[in-house]
Structure formats: structure tokens, C-alpha cells
């Protein structure tokens, strides 16, 4: 595997919505690199044909009936909001459209 | 503090009131909480009201459930209606969930009294409870040492006789490791046995809720109450709660127990010695001992430290300052989210979010996350092969006894490596239990671990009980 | 619009349809439109910490029904998380199907004889809704935004067509036919104006015979008219751009209905990294054959089949009748029309009253039985009710229920006695000598003039045919 670069860490921080100081970028580049290096023992394996497991037990078709259940009281919901207006959650301006 | 079984029996019989049991618990919390930093929130009024209700029902001759009047400590990543729930993170400070976790509902239905919320490594990420935004918890057995983590507060609550029962969550050993370091029974149930509804997720495919107690019977009683199908959790196993207490005294005669080299190698000498004595005890109780090597377990650590952060990076995205919890203002919504998350998450959480985001990102998914899922398959297959040879597996829970504060915080990798024995069971979704067996350095407790195939909790309790007796706790 | 010589447009459509379930995709909150903000919400659809999704069985069955109608293969499928931060998405990821959709492949045959391939039709959850304050009310230039999560978690099926569409008219036909299918399966009410069916169009152009050009995605087209106009505009823009020496940039574009143009909404960024991975809180979906068969057996006939059946009842349909037929198919009013035709009602009448009167009060169809519809039309055809009266009777039954005869009676609709009608006609002839003279001279258009006057005087009580008969006897 290619070694983890500082630019990668900066890019990941942006994706994860975290601001990193220069020193944090340096530190995380080293620390994440160590974990990824340790994980390189996996890359030595021939895993072609091995099925990925996303879930320990193979349950299928777990569904519920289409029946309405009481939700949360509106006031209780809005009481959680850091900022609200007109019964809605308020946020500062949104710069871009949703993808 | 009396244990769970005796407390429930005395309360049910009217030999003790739930309120008097609770007051004893609250008094002990008042006595030691400042020093140990176990509880982040104690709900004295709510607990008294619940205890009074139990006493009232007993006075009316009603059946009050298996855990009548038992004070219980809840790890602060379990939602309880209107009780502050923080995950030991600043990002959730002040948030009060408008709903109960399923386990909380079940505890209440069984007559248990939730007394408060315990400290943890922020979002359950850690092995020492040092990663809490609200300060570390101290090990009641030696306050210069960590109680383990991430359920360190829950373990300390029981070890310090504050409550006879605590619930924790175990994603890579977070129940078993602090149980071992605090001298308790800690159970990581089969994945899906206990509903995760209301457990604030760290890594959804690995997380399980389980009990921490002083005795095996107590753990079995608590697990019976919280286990069983829950329609609110799609990954919940379909069957009702199994009968467990009834199997505690089953013994291990005729059982094949596999001692796994990879679950011992690298442990300190005092820990190895305890495992060896546990082997003798099991043999003496009629078990057949088989030496096994399962090399795949070593790979588990690598897989775990990609899978868990990957899931966490997504699970923790919702903490964005829009709907609840902390908000740090910004000029636009993106800066607001970034400022909130940057201020709200601690360093370890950021480290894992970064790692997980990277492992899932374009160009790296196959090499890291995809590869880790395949290694997970190898781990599961390796367990399956081991269970062809043995009914249960045995190893150490942790490589060492409780360590001192700060001894591993500078080196995240060293901290991660201490989870090496507990991680395989989370990857396979199979149950495991940590039982105190002997003491080591500085007279501190050592935990040995029994592992079993899916839904083998009854057998694990029976094995654990054999060790409990052999360790002098009949 | 026709493309300039030598150019061809290539269009694929992504149609998002909200499923008509009682509850949301993963929680028990009501799936309704127009409730007060943040009143249909719970820990799950608000993405509160600790909450978990559980799949709505009805959403699965409606998705399977859509797939069956589109000749897709219903396949074992999984759910993924599409990760990106956006305030209207409570978990900051969307649960969607990714590499293994419930419906794979398929096709839709259009009334014009063309076939459009279907790549997939998968399940996903809807987002909440933002309102932008300040500026123009659009996202750009707003000071702040307000979010309502009532729509968050509403089940959607996204139907992705192959790039097989070659004109805006064909795109429109495809969308209309698909809408009919969605209504016929019970999956959707097809109400584009309420956003329950939203269309994104992928448009590219190429010189005939050349490789596919770079495409632009036009978002959120919420009427068939917008769809047609937007595609035509965008194809023309791209041709002009390329002919002027430019190149098309892959981007998402916004259609402005008022300006009649598209504009850049967002350019595909490197930061678009959704980190898809399997949703660990949901298990796989693998409907067995028996379940698939139950869904297939419960399917009602699709528009194409119903269109053919109705057309088979018509000897020489005129264009107006064919238009009415499309309305009837679109709204699923076939059973009324068929009952009327079976009872010997003239086709023009049988179709017109359904396509106009019933169509204008669809909420009331529960009040109107096919028998009542037939009875009303027979009264009209037999002259016991005038056209105006018949429409009024239907409107009343749709609104409040009731039997045609008693409704007519309670409204005082009795056939005007021929003596009374004769008096009215005689008076009108006296008062309008010029018109009468022209009518007598053979100008048949004047019949309508007299009918109109009679209706005015009798407040719609007269029957048009009776009026003509009276006029004829005096001619
Ligand atoms: Zn909901």
C-alpha cells in the first residue's frame, strides 16, 4: 500500500467535517499511518474468492407492518434544537445544493 | 452492597424495601463518586420514585419482576427518557433523549431501579476511560490505575459497591476488559441477543450491550431480563430470551475446552499463570482440555481497527449541530458543522473518524475496508473450525492487569493492541465472558475469558461458574 | 423541437416516486403530505442517537410491484449508506440501495411502439425539506434556512432508465406512461405538483453515429411540461456550445420554469466521495418466489393492457375520444367507462363524463359506484336529465354520495313537460326573428343558440335533444 500522505489526511478531514491544525495534521499522519501499516498484514493474504462479511448472522427479510405509531411531541422535538424558527430547525445559510 | 440475586429476593420477600436498598446505593455513590468519577449523572429523584413504586406494588402483593429493587448503573451511551445522555462527549452535553433504550424498558419492567449514567471513553472509543470529556474514572481497587474501558464507569460502579449491576456495551472488549481490570463478571452476548435500540452506536455490526456484575448468577439474571427479540432492532435475533440462570450450575463435565494460544501469547506472566490455573480448574471439573492455535485471531485486530472506525465515521456524522446537542456558530452551514464537530469531539474520536473515513474513501475502500470484511469472514470460519474441536474456548481477557493512568495514552497503537484478545468475538458476533480468576501484579485482579459459539451463553455461564467456585467464591 | 440536422439527443431519466404507504420507510411515522412542520417525526426519522431503522414491508412490496410491472428481475438486495453532510438529512447519510438493487433491468414499452430499457428500480429514503429565508427564497443568496423533517424517511423508489430516449416528446411519453404504471401498481398517486414524483433528466448530444457526449443532469423537473421544455433547452444549449467550439462540462443543472432555461447548480467535485458501505443496521432483502408471486398476482392490469382493452370497444374513435381515453387510463377510471359501455351508453358520453366530471373530483370516487355512474348516464341519454343536470347529479354524488334518482329528485330535476318546453321555444322564436330566419334557411349552428337560450330560461332543466325536436316541428 502507498504510505499515508499529509494531503490524504487533510482531504479526509474535509470529508469528515473536521478542522485540523497543522500540528494535528502532522500527528494524525503519523498515527493513522501506524494503524494502516499494522493493517498491511491483511494485504499479504490472498483473499480472492473470500466473501466479505458485513454482518455476523445471516438474517434476511426483517420487516415491520405498515402501521402508524405515535411519534414525538412537536414541542419536545423543537426543545432539542440549538436554533429554531416557525416550528423548524434553523441553520445558517446553505452554500450548495444537495448532490 | 448485596448482590443482584439476594437483593431481588429480599425485596420480593419484603425483607428489604427497594427504597432502603436504593438509599444504601446512593449513600455509597455520594461517598466515593467524587474520588472515582464513576457517575456523570445520578437521578436520585427518579430512582426514589421508581423504588417507591416497587415497594407500593409489593405492598399490594403484585409480582414485581426478576430484578425487583436492584439498583442498576447505565453506561452513558444508553438512552433513558429525559435523563442527560452524553457518551462522555461535549458534543452531546445537555441532550436529554426523548425515549428509552429497549434495555432500559426491560430493566424497568423487571423492577430494576436505574440510578444514573456512568462514565465511558467518549463514544465508547477506548480501553481506559481516559478518553472522557468529563475526566477519567479511577479503578476502585487502586485509584492510581485505570478501570479499563470503554465501560470503565460501569465496571467501577459495581467494583465500588455503588450498584450490584451495571450495563455496558462491548464493541471490541469494552465490557470484558474493564470487568477483568475491576475483578468482575462481564458478558459480551451473541450479536443480536440484546437489542441495540437506544444504544448510541459506535460500530453497529460489532456493538452489543451486556451486564457487569460480581457473580455469574447475577450476570445470568440480568442477561435474561435484557435479552430476547426486539422488533425495533432489525439485527435482533428472532427468538425470545433464553433460559440462562437455570444453566449456571450445569458444570463442564464432558465438555471439550480449547485453550487458544493466540488468546494467551503476549500476555504478562501473571496473566498466563492465571489462565493455566483456570485450565487446571476446568480439567478438575471434568472438562477435556484441547490445545488450539487459531492464527486468524491475530489478523482480527487489523480488521477491527478498520471496520469499527469505518462504521463509526458514518454513525457519528449525525452530530452536526443541526438538531440537538452542541452547536458552534459559523457563517454558513458547512462551517457551523465543522466548527461544532471540531469543538465537540475529543482527539480519540477524531482519530477514529479520520481512520474510518479514509478506509471508506474512494480509492482505498477495497484495500482497507473491503479487505477487512474478508478477514472478518476468515475469523468467523476459524471460529467455526475451532468449535468442531471444542465446545468452548479459553484464553486471557487482557494482556495485563489494570495499568496506570497515562501509560498508554501517548501511543494509540499500544492502546489498540491491548484489545487483541477480546476483538475476535466481536468480529464473529459470538458470545464471550470474562471471569475474575486469581490476582497478579500489586494484588490486582486478572480476568480469564471463555468464548463460545453463537447462542451458547448458557454454557458460558456454566463454565464461568466453575471458575468462580474454583477461585473461592462459592 | 427537432434537433438540428446531423445532431441527436440522448436522454435517460431518473424518476423518484414517493411510495403511497401509511408510514415512512424505516419508522412508524405517518407518510402524509402537508402536515405542520416537524409533527410527523420520531427518534428514527430524526436520526436521534441510538435509533435504528426497521424496513416497512409495504414499501418493499410496492417496489416489487413496480419492478414486476417494468419486467425487472426481482433480486436479492442490500442497503447501503450514502454518506454526505447536508442539513436536511438527519443522519448525514442516506439509506439507499447501491450495487444490489431490488429490481434489476427491465423495460417499458411506450404507446408509440418504442421501448425504453430500465436499468434498475431501487428503494431509498427521502430527505427533509429546507425553506430558505432572505434573498430570493432560493438557496443562493439566502441568509438562513429552516428544516422540516416530516418528509425525512418517506420511502422512494428511483427508477433509472437506460439512455434510450431520443426526443423530448419521447421523454414525456415515457414519464406519462411510467406515471400510469406507478398509479396502477398503487405505488404512487402520481401527483407531480406535490413532489410525489420527481424527475431528473440526463441529457447529452452527439453528432449522429458518434460516441455518447458528456451529459448534464437536470434536477427536479416537477411537471411533464417542464420535462419537455428543459430537455429541449438543454439539448439546444449543448449543440450551440459544441458548434461554437466549446465543450460540455459534466454538471448538475437547475431548470428555471419562469426563465425557461437551465443553469449550473453544482459541478461534480472531487469531494463527491459518498463512502458507500453496507448499512449495518439493516439485513439483506431476499424475497422468495412465493412472495414475488403474491405481489405479481395482486397486480392490477397495467395502462398498456387497459388502453388496448378500451380501444377495442371503440369503432372509429375521434381525437377527443382518444384524449378522454388517456385521461381515463391515467386516472384509473376504466371500470366506470366499461360499465357504461356494457350498459349501452354511447362511447362519447361514457368517456366524457368520466374524463371530466369524475376526474374533477377524484377524492370522491369512493362515493360513486359504477352502477350509479351508469344509471346517471342512462337518464341523460334517455332525456330524463339534461347534460347540465347529469353533471350536477354526478358532482353531488361524488361530493356527498347518494343514488342518482333520489339526488335528481331532491334537486328538482324533472323532465320538462313537452307542453312547457313548446311554450318556451315559441316565445324565443318570437323574440329572435333574425336567428329563427337563419335557422330556417339551414344554418344549423343556430340550433345551439336556441338551446342555450332555452337552458338559460329553464335554468338547465331542458334536454338539448328535446329542444331540437321542438325547433324541427316549427321549422
Ligand atoms: Zn419517524
mmCIF file of C-alpha atoms and ligand atoms in Angstrom, chain C residues 24 27-29 40-46, ligand 1:
data_model
loop_
_atom_site.group_PDB
_atom_site.id
_atom_site.type_symbol
_atom_site.label_atom_id
_atom_site.label_comp_id
_atom_site.label_asym_id
_atom_site.label_seq_id
_atom_site.Cartn_x
_atom_site.Cartn_y
_atom_site.Cartn_z
ATOM 1 C CA UNK C 24 -42.318 6.014 6.429
ATOM 2 C CA UNK C 27 -40.310 4.108 11.199
ATOM 3 C CA UNK C 28 -43.975 4.253 12.122
ATOM 4 C CA UNK C 29 -44.437 7.965 11.423
ATOM 5 C CA UNK C 40 -44.608 13.536 11.803
ATOM 6 C CA UNK C 41 -41.245 12.760 13.322
ATOM 7 C CA UNK C 42 -39.768 10.265 15.768
ATOM 8 C CA UNK C 43 -36.293 9.295 17.018
ATOM 9 C CA UNK C 44 -35.714 7.212 13.890
ATOM 10 C CA UNK C 45 -36.565 9.703 11.149
ATOM 11 C CA UNK C 46 -34.911 12.490 13.127
HETATM 12 ZN ZN1 LIG D 1 -40.331 8.638 12.276
#
